[in-house]
Amino acid sequence: GDWSSDVCSSDLLSRTPVLVRAGGIIVLGGSCSKNIYDGVAQREILLFPSPPSIALSRVGTTGTFTLIEDDGRTNAHTLDGAFTELELSFRILCEEGVESVEVNYAVVHAGYELLYEVIWFELPKGDARRIAAAEGRRAVVEEGRWGVRVDL
């Protein structure tokens, strides 16, 4: 597409730029104030579907990411299978000329109790498409954020 960004701008010098291809997914934990375990009770998923002007010709475009969660402290994930594996996914839908981004997850392995109940999803700034939960998933909307309740 014709999207561009100036990664050398002075505004970006205080942050680390990340370049993501269409279909990419980035998983973020919560903020950590004391140690790395502070941020484990939240997951925010940044979705990068094709830009809206391009996506219309690519309805059905998808993105997937395998997320593996464990306690992060012990070897219980290898010794006892104490981990949970989720396959996160999205796809572009178009109904009556209006695009939306459908999100879903599949539980591949459920050996570890997650420390969060909702996975929050976000599109790039300026992307006004609606996020929708896949059939059978429970959507959560809270303080302008959009998520899906995780049932193991």
mmCIF file of C-alpha atoms in Angstrom, residues 88-150:
data_model
loop_
_atom_site.group_PDB
_atom_site.id
_atom_site.type_symbol
_atom_site.label_atom_id
_atom_site.label_comp_id
_atom_site.label_asym_id
_atom_site.label_seq_id
_atom_site.Cartn_x
_atom_site.Cartn_y
_atom_site.Cartn_z
ATOM 1 C CA LEU A 88 -5.005 -16.171 18.584
ATOM 2 C CA SER A 89 -6.411 -15.238 15.206
ATOM 3 C CA PHE A 90 -8.224 -12.556 13.259
ATOM 4 C CA ARG A 91 -9.765 -12.211 9.829
ATOM 5 C CA ILE A 92 -11.229 -9.383 7.809
ATOM 6 C CA LEU A 93 -14.958 -9.609 7.074
ATOM 7 C CA CYS A 94 -17.098 -7.426 4.847
ATOM 8 C CA GLU A 95 -20.880 -7.217 5.091
ATOM 9 C CA GLU A 96 -22.772 -4.785 2.867
ATOM 10 C CA GLY A 97 -19.557 -2.901 2.097
ATOM 11 C CA VAL A 98 -18.648 -2.396 5.767
ATOM 12 C CA GLU A 99 -15.436 -4.032 6.959
ATOM 13 C CA SER A 100 -14.883 -5.506 10.399
ATOM 14 C CA VAL A 101 -12.130 -7.519 12.037
ATOM 15 C CA GLU A 102 -13.274 -10.773 13.623
ATOM 16 C CA VAL A 103 -11.119 -12.077 16.496
ATOM 17 C CA ASN A 104 -10.939 -15.577 17.894
ATOM 18 C CA TYR A 105 -8.810 -17.927 19.953
ATOM 19 C CA ALA A 106 -8.454 -21.691 20.149
ATOM 20 C CA VAL A 107 -7.262 -23.515 23.250
ATOM 21 C CA VAL A 108 -4.562 -25.948 22.096
ATOM 22 C CA HIS A 109 -3.426 -27.008 25.598
ATOM 23 C CA ALA A 110 -4.917 -25.982 28.966
ATOM 24 C CA GLY A 111 -2.467 -27.069 31.671
ATOM 25 C CA TYR A 112 -1.979 -23.695 33.402
ATOM 26 C CA GLU A 113 -4.620 -21.412 34.898
ATOM 27 C CA LEU A 114 -4.336 -18.018 33.247
ATOM 28 C CA LEU A 115 -3.943 -14.964 35.466
ATOM 29 C CA TYR A 116 -6.334 -12.971 33.284
ATOM 30 C CA GLU A 117 -9.906 -13.555 32.130
ATOM 31 C CA VAL A 118 -10.059 -11.197 29.147
ATOM 32 C CA ILE A 119 -7.778 -10.709 26.167
ATOM 33 C CA TRP A 120 -7.992 -7.085 24.953
ATOM 34 C CA PHE A 121 -7.703 -6.325 21.225
ATOM 35 C CA GLU A 122 -6.680 -3.084 19.557
ATOM 36 C CA LEU A 123 -6.325 -1.937 15.954
ATOM 37 C CA PRO A 124 -3.758 0.639 14.792
ATOM 38 C CA LYS A 125 -4.551 4.289 15.513
ATOM 39 C CA GLY A 126 -6.840 5.682 12.845
ATOM 40 C CA ASP A 127 -8.296 2.282 11.901
ATOM 41 C CA ALA A 128 -12.032 2.756 12.487
ATOM 42 C CA ARG A 129 -13.108 -0.795 11.659
ATOM 43 C CA ARG A 130 -15.213 -2.575 14.236
ATOM 44 C CA ILE A 131 -13.746 -5.526 16.137
ATOM 45 C CA ALA A 132 -16.153 -8.456 16.464
ATOM 46 C CA ALA A 133 -15.944 -11.719 18.403
ATOM 47 C CA ALA A 134 -16.086 -14.978 16.491
ATOM 48 C CA GLU A 135 -19.228 -17.037 16.912
ATOM 49 C CA GLY A 136 -19.353 -18.677 20.342
ATOM 50 C CA ARG A 137 -16.974 -16.167 21.972
ATOM 51 C CA ARG A 138 -18.053 -13.711 24.663
ATOM 52 C CA ALA A 139 -17.202 -10.083 23.921
ATOM 53 C CA VAL A 140 -16.312 -7.632 26.695
ATOM 54 C CA VAL A 141 -16.429 -3.858 26.249
ATOM 55 C CA GLU A 142 -15.024 -1.768 29.067
ATOM 56 C CA GLU A 143 -13.798 1.840 29.201
ATOM 57 C CA GLY A 144 -13.612 2.048 25.404
ATOM 58 C CA ARG A 145 -11.590 -1.167 25.139
ATOM 59 C CA TRP A 146 -12.760 -4.285 23.354
ATOM 60 C CA GLY A 147 -11.935 -7.824 24.451
ATOM 61 C CA VAL A 148 -12.895 -11.482 24.497
ATOM 62 C CA ARG A 149 -13.432 -13.517 27.661
ATOM 63 C CA VAL A 150 -11.137 -16.560 27.733
#
